[in-house]
Every structure is written in C-alpha cells, then in structure tokens.
Tab-separated table of C-alpha atoms and ligand atoms in Angstrom:
chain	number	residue	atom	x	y	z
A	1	UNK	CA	157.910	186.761	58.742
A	2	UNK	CA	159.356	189.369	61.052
A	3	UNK	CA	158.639	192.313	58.671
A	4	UNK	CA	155.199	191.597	58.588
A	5	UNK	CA	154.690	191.862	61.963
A	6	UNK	CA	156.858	195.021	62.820
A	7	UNK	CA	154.634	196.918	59.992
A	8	UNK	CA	154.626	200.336	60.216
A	9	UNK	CA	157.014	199.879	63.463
A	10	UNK	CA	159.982	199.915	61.066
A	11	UNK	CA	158.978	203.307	59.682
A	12	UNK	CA	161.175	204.836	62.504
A	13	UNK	CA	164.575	203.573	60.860
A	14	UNK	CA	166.583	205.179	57.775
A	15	UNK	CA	165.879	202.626	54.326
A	16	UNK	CA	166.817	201.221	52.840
A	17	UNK	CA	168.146	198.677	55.764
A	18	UNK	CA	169.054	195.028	56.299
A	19	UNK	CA	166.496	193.535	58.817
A	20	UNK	CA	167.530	190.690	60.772
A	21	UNK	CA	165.683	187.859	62.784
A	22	UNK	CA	168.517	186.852	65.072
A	23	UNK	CA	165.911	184.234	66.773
A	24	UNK	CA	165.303	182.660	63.263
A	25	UNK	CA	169.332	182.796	62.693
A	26	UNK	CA	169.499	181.088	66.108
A	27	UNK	CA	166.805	178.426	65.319
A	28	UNK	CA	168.534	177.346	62.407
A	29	UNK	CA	172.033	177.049	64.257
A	30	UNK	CA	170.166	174.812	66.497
A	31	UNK	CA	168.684	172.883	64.028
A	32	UNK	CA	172.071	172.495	61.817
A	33	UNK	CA	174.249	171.674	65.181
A	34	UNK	CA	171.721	169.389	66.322
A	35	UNK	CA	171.139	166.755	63.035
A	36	UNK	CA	174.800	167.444	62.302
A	37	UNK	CA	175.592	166.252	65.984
A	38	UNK	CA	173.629	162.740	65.107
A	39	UNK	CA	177.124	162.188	62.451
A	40	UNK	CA	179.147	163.592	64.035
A	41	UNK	CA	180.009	165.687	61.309
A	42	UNK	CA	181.837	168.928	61.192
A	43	UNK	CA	180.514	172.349	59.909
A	44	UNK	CA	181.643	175.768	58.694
A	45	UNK	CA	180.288	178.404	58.139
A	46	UNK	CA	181.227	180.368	54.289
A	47	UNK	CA	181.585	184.033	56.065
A	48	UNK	CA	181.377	185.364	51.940
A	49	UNK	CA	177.461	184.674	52.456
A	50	UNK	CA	177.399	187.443	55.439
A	51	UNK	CA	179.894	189.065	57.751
A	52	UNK	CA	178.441	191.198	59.621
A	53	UNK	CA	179.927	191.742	63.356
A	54	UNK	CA	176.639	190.825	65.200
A	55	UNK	CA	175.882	187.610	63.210
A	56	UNK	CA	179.515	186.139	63.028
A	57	UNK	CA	179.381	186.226	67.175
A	58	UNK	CA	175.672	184.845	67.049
A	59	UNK	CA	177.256	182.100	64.737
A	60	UNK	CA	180.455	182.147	66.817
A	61	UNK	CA	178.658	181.028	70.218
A	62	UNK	CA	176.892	177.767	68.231
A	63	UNK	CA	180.760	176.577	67.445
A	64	UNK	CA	180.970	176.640	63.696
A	65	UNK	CA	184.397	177.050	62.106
A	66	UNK	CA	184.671	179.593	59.012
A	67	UNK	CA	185.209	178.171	55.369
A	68	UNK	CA	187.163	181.786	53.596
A	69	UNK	CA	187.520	182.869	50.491
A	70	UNK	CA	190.032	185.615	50.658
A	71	UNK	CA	193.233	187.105	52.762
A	72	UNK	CA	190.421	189.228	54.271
A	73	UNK	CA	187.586	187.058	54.911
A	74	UNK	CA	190.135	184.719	56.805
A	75	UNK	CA	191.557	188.052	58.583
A	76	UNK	CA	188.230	189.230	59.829
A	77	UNK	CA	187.404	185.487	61.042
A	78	UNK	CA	190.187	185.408	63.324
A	79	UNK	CA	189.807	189.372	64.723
A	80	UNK	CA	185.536	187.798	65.445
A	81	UNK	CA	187.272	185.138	67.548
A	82	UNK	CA	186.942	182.414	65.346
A	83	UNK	CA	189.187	179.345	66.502
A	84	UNK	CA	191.891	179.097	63.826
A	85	UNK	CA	192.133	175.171	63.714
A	86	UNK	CA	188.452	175.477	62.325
A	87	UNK	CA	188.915	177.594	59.616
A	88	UNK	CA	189.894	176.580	55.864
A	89	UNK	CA	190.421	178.763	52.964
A	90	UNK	CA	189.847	178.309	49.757
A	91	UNK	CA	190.198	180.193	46.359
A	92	UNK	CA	191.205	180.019	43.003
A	93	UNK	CA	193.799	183.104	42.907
A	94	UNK	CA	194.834	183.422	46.170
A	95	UNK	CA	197.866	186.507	46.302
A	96	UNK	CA	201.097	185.642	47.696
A	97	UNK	CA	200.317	187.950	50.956
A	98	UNK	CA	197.221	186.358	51.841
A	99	UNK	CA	199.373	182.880	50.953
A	100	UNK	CA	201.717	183.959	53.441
A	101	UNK	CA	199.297	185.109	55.853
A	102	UNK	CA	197.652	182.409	55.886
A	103	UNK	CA	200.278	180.093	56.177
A	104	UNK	CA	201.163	182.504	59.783
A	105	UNK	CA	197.782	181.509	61.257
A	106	UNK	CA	197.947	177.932	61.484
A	107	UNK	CA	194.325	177.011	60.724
A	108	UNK	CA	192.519	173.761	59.623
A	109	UNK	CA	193.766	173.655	56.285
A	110	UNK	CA	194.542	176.017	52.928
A	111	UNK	CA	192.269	174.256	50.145
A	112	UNK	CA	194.269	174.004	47.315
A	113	UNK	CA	192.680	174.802	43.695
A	114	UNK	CA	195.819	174.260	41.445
A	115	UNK	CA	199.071	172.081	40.612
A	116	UNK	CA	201.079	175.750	40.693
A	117	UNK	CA	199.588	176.687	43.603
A	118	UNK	CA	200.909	173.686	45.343
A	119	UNK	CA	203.880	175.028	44.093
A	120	UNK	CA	204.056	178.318	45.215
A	121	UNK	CA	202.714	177.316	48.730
A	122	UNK	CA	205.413	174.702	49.222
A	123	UNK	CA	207.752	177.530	48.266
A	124	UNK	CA	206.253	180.446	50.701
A	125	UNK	CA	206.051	177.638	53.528
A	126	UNK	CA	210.086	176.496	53.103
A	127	UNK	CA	211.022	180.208	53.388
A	128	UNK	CA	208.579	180.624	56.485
A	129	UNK	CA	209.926	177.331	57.972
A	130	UNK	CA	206.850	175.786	58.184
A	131	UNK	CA	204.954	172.834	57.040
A	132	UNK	CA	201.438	173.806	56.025
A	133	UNK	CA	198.288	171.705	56.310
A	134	UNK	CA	196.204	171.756	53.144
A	135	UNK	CA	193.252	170.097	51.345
A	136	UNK	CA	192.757	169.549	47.740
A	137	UNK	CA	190.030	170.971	45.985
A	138	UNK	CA	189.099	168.849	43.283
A	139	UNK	CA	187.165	169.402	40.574
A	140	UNK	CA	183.944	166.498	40.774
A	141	UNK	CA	182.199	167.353	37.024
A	142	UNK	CA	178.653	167.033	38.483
A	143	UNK	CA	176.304	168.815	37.511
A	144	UNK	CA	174.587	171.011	40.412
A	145	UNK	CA	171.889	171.711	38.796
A	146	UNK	CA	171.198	175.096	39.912
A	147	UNK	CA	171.744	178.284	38.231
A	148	UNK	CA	174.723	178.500	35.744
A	149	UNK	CA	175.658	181.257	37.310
A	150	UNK	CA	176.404	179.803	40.847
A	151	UNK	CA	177.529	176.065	39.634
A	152	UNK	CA	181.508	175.566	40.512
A	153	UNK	CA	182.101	171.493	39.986
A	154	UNK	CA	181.600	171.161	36.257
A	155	UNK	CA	184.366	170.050	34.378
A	156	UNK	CA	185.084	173.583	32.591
A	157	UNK	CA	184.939	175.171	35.756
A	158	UNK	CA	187.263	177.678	37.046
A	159	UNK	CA	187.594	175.655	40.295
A	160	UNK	CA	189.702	173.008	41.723
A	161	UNK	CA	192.234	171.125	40.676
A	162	UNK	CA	190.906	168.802	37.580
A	163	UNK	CA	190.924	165.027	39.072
A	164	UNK	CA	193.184	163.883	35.761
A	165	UNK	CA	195.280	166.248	36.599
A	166	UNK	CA	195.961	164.801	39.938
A	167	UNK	CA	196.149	161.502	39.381
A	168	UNK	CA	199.081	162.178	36.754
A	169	UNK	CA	201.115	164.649	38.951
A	170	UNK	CA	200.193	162.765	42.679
A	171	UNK	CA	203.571	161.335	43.099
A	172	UNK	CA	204.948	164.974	42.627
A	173	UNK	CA	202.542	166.031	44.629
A	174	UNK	CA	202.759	164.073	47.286
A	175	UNK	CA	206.948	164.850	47.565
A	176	UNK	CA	206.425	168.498	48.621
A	177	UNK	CA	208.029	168.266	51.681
A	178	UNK	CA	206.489	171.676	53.138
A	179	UNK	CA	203.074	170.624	53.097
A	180	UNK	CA	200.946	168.441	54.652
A	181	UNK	CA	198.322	166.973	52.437
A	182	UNK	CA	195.543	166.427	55.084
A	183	UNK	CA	192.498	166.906	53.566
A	184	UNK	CA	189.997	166.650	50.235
A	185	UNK	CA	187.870	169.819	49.460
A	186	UNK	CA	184.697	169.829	46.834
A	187	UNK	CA	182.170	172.450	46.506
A	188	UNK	CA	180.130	171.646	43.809
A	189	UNK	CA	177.623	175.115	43.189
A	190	UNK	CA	175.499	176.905	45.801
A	191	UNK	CA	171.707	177.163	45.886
A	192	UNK	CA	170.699	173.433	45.057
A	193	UNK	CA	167.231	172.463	45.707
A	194	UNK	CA	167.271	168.888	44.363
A	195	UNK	CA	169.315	166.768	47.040
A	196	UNK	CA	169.863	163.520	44.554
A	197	UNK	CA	172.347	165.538	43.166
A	198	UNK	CA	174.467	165.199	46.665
A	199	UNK	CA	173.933	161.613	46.277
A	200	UNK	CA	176.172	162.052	42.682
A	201	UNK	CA	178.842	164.072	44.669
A	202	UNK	CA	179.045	161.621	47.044
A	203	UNK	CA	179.470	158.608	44.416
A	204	UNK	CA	181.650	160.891	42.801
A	205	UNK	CA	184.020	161.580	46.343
A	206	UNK	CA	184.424	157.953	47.248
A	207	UNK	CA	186.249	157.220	44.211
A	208	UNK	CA	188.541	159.788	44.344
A	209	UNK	CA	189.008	158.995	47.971
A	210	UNK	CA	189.543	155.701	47.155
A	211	UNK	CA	192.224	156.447	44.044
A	212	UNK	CA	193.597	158.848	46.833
A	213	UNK	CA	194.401	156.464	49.398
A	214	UNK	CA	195.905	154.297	46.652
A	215	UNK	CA	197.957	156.544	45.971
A	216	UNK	CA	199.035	156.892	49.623
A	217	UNK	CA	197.898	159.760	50.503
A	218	UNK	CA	196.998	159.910	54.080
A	219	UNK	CA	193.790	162.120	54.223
A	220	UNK	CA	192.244	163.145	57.905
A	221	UNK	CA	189.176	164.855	56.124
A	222	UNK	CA	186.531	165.325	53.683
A	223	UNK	CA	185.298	168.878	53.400
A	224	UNK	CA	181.991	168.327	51.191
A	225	UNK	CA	181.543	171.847	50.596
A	226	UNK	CA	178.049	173.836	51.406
A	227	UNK	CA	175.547	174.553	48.608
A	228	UNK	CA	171.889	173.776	50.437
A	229	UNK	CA	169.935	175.808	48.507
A	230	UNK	CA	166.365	177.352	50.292
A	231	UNK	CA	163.123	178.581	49.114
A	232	UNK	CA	162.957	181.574	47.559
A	233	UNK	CA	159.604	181.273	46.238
A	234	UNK	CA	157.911	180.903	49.648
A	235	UNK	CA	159.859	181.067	52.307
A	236	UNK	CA	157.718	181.098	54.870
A	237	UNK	CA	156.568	177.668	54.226
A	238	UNK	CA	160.110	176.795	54.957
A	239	UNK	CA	162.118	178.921	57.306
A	240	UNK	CA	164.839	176.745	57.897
A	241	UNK	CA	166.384	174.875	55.374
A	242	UNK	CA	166.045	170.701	55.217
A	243	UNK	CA	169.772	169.896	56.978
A	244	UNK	CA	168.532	166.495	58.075
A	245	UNK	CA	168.022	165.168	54.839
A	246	UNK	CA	170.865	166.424	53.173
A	247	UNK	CA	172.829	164.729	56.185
A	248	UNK	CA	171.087	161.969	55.695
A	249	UNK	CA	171.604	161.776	51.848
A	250	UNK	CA	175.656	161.885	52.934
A	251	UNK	CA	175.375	159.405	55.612
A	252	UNK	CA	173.969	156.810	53.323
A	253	UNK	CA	176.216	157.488	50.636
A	254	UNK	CA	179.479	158.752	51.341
A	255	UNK	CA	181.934	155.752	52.134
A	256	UNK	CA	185.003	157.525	53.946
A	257	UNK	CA	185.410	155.393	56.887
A	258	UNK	CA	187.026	156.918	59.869
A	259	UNK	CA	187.819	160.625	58.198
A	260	UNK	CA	186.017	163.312	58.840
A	261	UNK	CA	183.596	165.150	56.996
A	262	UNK	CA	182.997	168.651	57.066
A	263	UNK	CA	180.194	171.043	55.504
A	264	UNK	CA	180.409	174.682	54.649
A	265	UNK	CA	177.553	176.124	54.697
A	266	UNK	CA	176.570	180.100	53.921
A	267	UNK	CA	173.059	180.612	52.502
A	268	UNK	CA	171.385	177.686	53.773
A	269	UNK	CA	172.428	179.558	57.387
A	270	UNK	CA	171.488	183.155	57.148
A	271	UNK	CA	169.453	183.578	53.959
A	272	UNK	CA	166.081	183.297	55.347
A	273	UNK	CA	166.947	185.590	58.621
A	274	UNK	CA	167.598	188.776	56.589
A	275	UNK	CA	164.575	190.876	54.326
A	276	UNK	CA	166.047	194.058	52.431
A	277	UNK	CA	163.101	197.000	53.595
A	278	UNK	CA	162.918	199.325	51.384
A	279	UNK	CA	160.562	202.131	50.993
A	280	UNK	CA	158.801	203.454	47.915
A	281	UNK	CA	159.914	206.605	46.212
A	282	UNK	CA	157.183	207.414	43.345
A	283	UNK	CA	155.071	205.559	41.192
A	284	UNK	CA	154.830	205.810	37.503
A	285	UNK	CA	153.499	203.912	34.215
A	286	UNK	CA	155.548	203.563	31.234
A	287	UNK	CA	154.070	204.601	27.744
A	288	UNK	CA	153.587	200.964	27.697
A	289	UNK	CA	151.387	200.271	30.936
A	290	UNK	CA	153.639	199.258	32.518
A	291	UNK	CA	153.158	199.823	36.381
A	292	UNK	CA	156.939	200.901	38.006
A	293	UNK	CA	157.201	201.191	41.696
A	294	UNK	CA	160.582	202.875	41.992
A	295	UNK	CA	161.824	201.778	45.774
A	296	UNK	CA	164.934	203.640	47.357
A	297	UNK	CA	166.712	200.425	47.716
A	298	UNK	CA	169.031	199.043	44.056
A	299	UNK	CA	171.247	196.802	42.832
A	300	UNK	CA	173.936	198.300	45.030
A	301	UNK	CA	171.959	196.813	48.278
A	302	UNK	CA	171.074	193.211	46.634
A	303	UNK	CA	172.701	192.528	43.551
A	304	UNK	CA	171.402	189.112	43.078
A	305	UNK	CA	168.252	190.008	40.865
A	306	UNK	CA	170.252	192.069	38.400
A	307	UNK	CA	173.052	189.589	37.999
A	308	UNK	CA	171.681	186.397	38.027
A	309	UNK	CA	167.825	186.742	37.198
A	310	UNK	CA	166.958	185.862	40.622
A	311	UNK	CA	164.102	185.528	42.186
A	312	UNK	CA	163.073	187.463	46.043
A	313	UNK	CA	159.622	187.830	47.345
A	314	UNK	CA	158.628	191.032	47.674
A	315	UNK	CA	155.513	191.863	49.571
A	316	UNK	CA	154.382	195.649	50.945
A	317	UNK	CA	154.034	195.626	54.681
A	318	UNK	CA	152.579	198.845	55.592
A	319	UNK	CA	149.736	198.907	53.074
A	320	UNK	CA	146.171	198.139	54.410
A	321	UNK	CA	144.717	198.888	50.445
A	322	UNK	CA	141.690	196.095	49.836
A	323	UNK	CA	142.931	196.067	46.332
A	324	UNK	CA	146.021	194.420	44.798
A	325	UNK	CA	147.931	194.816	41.471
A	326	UNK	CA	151.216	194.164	39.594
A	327	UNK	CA	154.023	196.075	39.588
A	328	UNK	CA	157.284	196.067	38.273
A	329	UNK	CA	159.494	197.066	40.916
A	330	UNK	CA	162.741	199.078	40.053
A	331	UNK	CA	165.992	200.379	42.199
A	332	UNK	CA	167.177	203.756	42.064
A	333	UNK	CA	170.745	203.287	40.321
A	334	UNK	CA	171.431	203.996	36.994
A	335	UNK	CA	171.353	200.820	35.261
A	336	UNK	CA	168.302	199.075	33.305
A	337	UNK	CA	168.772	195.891	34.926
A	338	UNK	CA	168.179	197.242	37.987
A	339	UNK	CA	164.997	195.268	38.530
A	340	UNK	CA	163.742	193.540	41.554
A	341	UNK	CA	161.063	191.504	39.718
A	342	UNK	CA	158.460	191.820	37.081
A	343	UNK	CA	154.678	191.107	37.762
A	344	UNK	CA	154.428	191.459	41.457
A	345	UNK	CA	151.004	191.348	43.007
A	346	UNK	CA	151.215	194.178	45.434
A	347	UNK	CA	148.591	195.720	47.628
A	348	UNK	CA	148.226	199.130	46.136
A	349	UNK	CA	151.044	200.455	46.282
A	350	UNK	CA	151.970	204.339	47.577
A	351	UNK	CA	154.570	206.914	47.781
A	352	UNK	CA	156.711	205.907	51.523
A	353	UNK	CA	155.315	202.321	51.928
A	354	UNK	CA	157.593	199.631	52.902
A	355	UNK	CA	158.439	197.104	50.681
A	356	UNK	CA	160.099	193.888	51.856
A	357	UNK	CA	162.857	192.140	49.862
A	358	UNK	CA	162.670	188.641	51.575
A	359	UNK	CA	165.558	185.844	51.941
A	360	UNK	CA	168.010	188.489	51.381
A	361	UNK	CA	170.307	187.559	54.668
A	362	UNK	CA	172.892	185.600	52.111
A	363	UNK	CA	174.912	187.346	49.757
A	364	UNK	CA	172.868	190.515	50.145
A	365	UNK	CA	175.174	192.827	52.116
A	366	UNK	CA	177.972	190.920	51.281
A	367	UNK	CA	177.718	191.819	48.057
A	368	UNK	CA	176.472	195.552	48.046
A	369	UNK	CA	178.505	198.092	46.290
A	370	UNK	CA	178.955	201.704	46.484
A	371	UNK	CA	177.809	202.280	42.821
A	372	UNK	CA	176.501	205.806	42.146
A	373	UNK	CA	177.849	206.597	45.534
A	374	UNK	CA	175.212	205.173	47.278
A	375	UNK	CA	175.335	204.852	51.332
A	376	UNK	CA	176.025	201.207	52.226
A	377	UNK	CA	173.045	200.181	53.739
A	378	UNK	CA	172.280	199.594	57.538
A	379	UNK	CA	171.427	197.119	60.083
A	380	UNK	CA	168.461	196.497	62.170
A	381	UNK	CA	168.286	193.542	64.711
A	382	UNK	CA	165.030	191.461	65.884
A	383	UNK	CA	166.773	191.708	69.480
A	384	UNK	CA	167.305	195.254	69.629
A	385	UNK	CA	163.698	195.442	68.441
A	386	UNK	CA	162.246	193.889	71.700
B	1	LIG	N1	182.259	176.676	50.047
B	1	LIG	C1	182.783	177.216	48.940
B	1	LIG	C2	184.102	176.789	48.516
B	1	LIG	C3	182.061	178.181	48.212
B	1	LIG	O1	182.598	178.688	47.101
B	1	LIG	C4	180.792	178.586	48.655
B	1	LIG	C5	180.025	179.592	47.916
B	1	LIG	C6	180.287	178.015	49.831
B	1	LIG	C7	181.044	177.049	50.501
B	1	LIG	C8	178.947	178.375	50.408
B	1	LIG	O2	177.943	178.028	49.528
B	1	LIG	P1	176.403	178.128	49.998
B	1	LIG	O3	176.202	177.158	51.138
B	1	LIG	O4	176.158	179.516	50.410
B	1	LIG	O5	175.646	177.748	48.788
B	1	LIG	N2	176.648	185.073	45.282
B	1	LIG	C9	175.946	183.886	44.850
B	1	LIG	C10	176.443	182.636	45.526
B	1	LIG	C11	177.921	182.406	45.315
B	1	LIG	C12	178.425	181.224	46.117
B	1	LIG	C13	179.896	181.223	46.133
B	1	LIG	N3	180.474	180.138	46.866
B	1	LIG	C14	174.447	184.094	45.104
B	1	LIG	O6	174.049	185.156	45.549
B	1	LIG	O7	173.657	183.208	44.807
C-alpha cells in the first residue's frame, strides 16, 4: 500500500488529501483491457466514480469510453478528449438542456430510463433534425445483493424502464421515427462481491434480448452495466479487482450472438488506487470510555461511511508505538454520523499522525461536499512523488 511506504514522507503536504497510486490505476487498466481483449468486449468507464483531470487522461490513453450520468459528466468527458462515439449516458431525470446537448454530440448512445422520456427525446431530436441513437435501460428485477443502498435493478427501483412496460408499448416504441433504437442498457447495483449473481443478469438479458428481437427490434449492443465490487476489508490481499472471472461468468452465459457487449465500470477501476490521509487533530474519551480520535478529514471528504454504513480500512502510518488499541475514529463536521468506523485497532494513536482511509479512489472525491465550508480536498500523485 503506497501510504505505508511514503510514511512520514507525506507529512510535507496540506490534509486532509486524496493520495493516488497512478501505477496501481495503470495496472488495473492493463489488467481490465487485457482479459476484456480475450472477448472482445467493450468497456467504459462510469466518470461519477472519479473525475479528476489527471486520472481521466491516465484512463483516456488505455482507450476506455465514458458511461455519464449527467449534462455535466458527459460535458467534461468530451473537454478530457474522450471519443464521443464511446460515450453513453444514462439517467433517470435527465433535463431538457442536457437532452439537447446531448443529442448535439453524437455519441454511442443516450440510455433511455422511461416510456416519456422516449417521448420527449423523439421530440427534442425532430426539432434538432436529427435522429438519435439510444439504448434502453431496462429494469432486470435481480437482486444484486449488495448494499440496499447501492442496488438499482430491483423491480421497485427508480431505474429503467420496467420490462412489462416495454413489451406492451414496443410497437409504439419502435415507430419513433427520430430515434434509433440501437442498443439494451442494464446496470443492476454497484459493489457486488458474489459473481453468481452476474450469471442471473445474464439469464435475465437473453430473454429480453430474445423478446426484443421478436419484436423486431434491431439491437447493435448490450451494455451490461459495471457493478464489480472490491475488497474493502483487505485490500491489499487484492489490489486489483477479479475482471477475468466476471468476463468469464458473461462469456459462458450471455447468449447475444454477434452484438456487442459493453461494461461500465467505475469502482472496480479506481477504488483501490486512492487512500483519503488524514491527520489527527486531538484525542479524547467519552464519559463512556469510549476512545475518539478526531482526524481533520469528515464526511465532506468521503461520505460513504456516514451514508451507507460502509466499511474503509483505516490504519496509522506514521506511528512506530509497540502498543495498539481501538479507537473510534470521528470527522470534524458537525454531524453525529460523521464516523469513519467503530473499534479500530490502531497503533497508539497521537496528536498530527497520519491516518489512512484506504480504497477511497471511487466515489470519494466525487462525492465530497463543501458542508461547513470546508476546503475541497487535494490531490497528491504516486508519479509526482518519484
Ligand atoms: N453504470 C451505471 C448506469 C451506474 O449507475 C453506475 C453506478 C455504474 C455504471 C458504475 O458502477 P460501479 O462499477 O462503480 O459499481 N456512491 C455509491 C455507488 C453508486 C453507484 C452509482 N452507479 C458508493 O459509494 O458506493
């Protein structure tokens, strides 16, 4: 782990900071190009996860497209170089602006997540004069098994279009005469550690695909979403997520014939390349005992504790103490759920140590705020390092 060996290097730079391991980001480009290459498949990458300049052009030069979730995301995609014709962008209340925007840019395809969105975009594309590629999202139901919090594919979900729903309105569907109905788009939840359930999606995909084609719709694509979860618990036992099984899982199961099938991947490419460092304010105990190490890093750096209960290895990297203990460790904004985790065996633990907030390179900066009026935090690159 990069932190670990930097130590008391990184004592030099402002916390708290995003540190990044642009040779581990690089290693797992390789390793995602390369099994991906055996199938020919096609891969995104969800910029939501991270966008920051320096890692978009390290992703840029291994060839991935962008998967977007926004007016902006899809914006800043295109201004990092990003060829259109590999971006797609998805969304479940996409604004007439970015609709129309998007429509300008002629890129891969606009995913689709609603009957009245078809609508509208067939509507926005007459008055352009266009015809505009899109996929439809549909809704699978499967169950990601992952944390409620992050599943999108279950039946109730706000995503996608509900397959029922299709099926009754695909003639309509099928008649707008401003779009081009090129692809099918499923995401089914992010962070999922047990693969079988891609074998469900899969199952799940070749009967719509299937029902589609029946129908006679004439689909180019399959864009199976992203969702490859990684391990949080001990991430140094496994750097770079398992992209060889999970391409072999589809390979064996997905029946598509000559289309195309695309991933989108976020987390599974930059999670494990990015730690939080933060360093520690003050200690106290509660009247209850219990041991707080306040760090100068919160919720408004790396939400992901506070709103979903989850879990980051934290480990103290300047500390040479013998002894260890547990500590509750706490960010600086005012909010009570501003926790980082309960029970962490520390080495003992002093005022302007560093603390590292592992696997924090996915949906860490992406999602900071500027609660309290914090500083957004900063940026500090293995290569800049050497
Ligand atoms: N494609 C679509 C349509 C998505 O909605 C997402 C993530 C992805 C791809 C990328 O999923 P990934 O490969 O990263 O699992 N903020 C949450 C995660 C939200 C994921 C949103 N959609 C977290 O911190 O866990």
């Amino acid at each position: 782990m990069l932190s670990r060996t930097l130590g008391r290097k990184l004592l030099a730079h402002e916390t708290p900071f995003y540190l990044y391991d642009t040779a581990l980001l690089r290693q797992t480009l390789e390793s995602v190009v390369y099994e991906s290459q055996r199938y020919n498949y096609k891969l995104h990458y969800a910029i939501k996860a991270n966008y920051d300049d320096r890692i978009l052009s390290i992703i840029r030069e291994y060839g991935l497209g962008i998967d977007c979730a926004s007016g902006n995301e899809l914006r800043k995609a295109i201004e990092a170089g990003f060829d259109p014709k590999g971006i797609v962008y998805a969304g479940v209340g996409k604004r007439d602006k970015e609709l129309k925007y998007a429509i300008e840019q002629n890129i891969l395809a606009i995913n689709c997540e609603s009957t009245e969105e078809l609508e509208v975009l067939n509507n926005l594309s007459a008055e352009a004069g266009r015809v505009t590629d899109i996929a439809l999202r549909v809704n699978p139901d499967i169950d990601p098994k992952t944390n409620h919090c992050i599943d999108t594919g279950q039946a109730d979900s706000k995503f996608g279009i509900s397959y029922e729903e299709l099926l009754e309105k695909a003639e309509c569907i099928k008649r707008y005469e401003n779009l081009n109905i090129i692809g099918l788009h499923i995401h089914i939840g992010s962070q999922i550690r047990e693969l079988h359930v891609f074998e469900n999606m899969c199952n799940k995909v070749n009967v719509i695909i299937s029902n589609l084609t029946a129908l006679g719709f004439n689909l180019r694509f399959v864009d199976v979403g992203g969702g490859l979860g990684i391990n949080y618990d001990m991430p140094e036992n496994e750097p770079i997520p398992n992209f060889a099984s999970l391409f072999s899982i589809v390979h064996n199961y997905l029946n598509v014939g000559d289309k195309e099938v695309h991933f989108e991947f976020g987390r599974a490419i930059v999670g494990e390349c990015g730690e939080l460092i933060t360093k520690v304010l003050f200690n106290k105990t509660t009247a209850t005992g219990r041991k707080l190490v306040i760090v100068d890093a919160s919720m408004t750096e790396l939400i992901r504790p506070a709103l979903y209960g989850s879990y980051h290895n934290i480990e103290n990297i300047t500390s040479e103490a013998e002894t260890t203990a547990k500590y509750t460790v706490v960010g600086t904004a005012c909010e009570s759920t501003d926790v980082f985790d309960e029970n962490v065996g520390l080495r003992t633990t002093r005022r302007g140590d560093l603390l590292t907030i592992k696997s924090a390179g996915a949906y860490g900066m992406s999602m900071a705020s500027r609660y309290n009026l914090h500083d957004l935090p900063g940026a500090v690159y293995s290569e800049d390092l050497k």
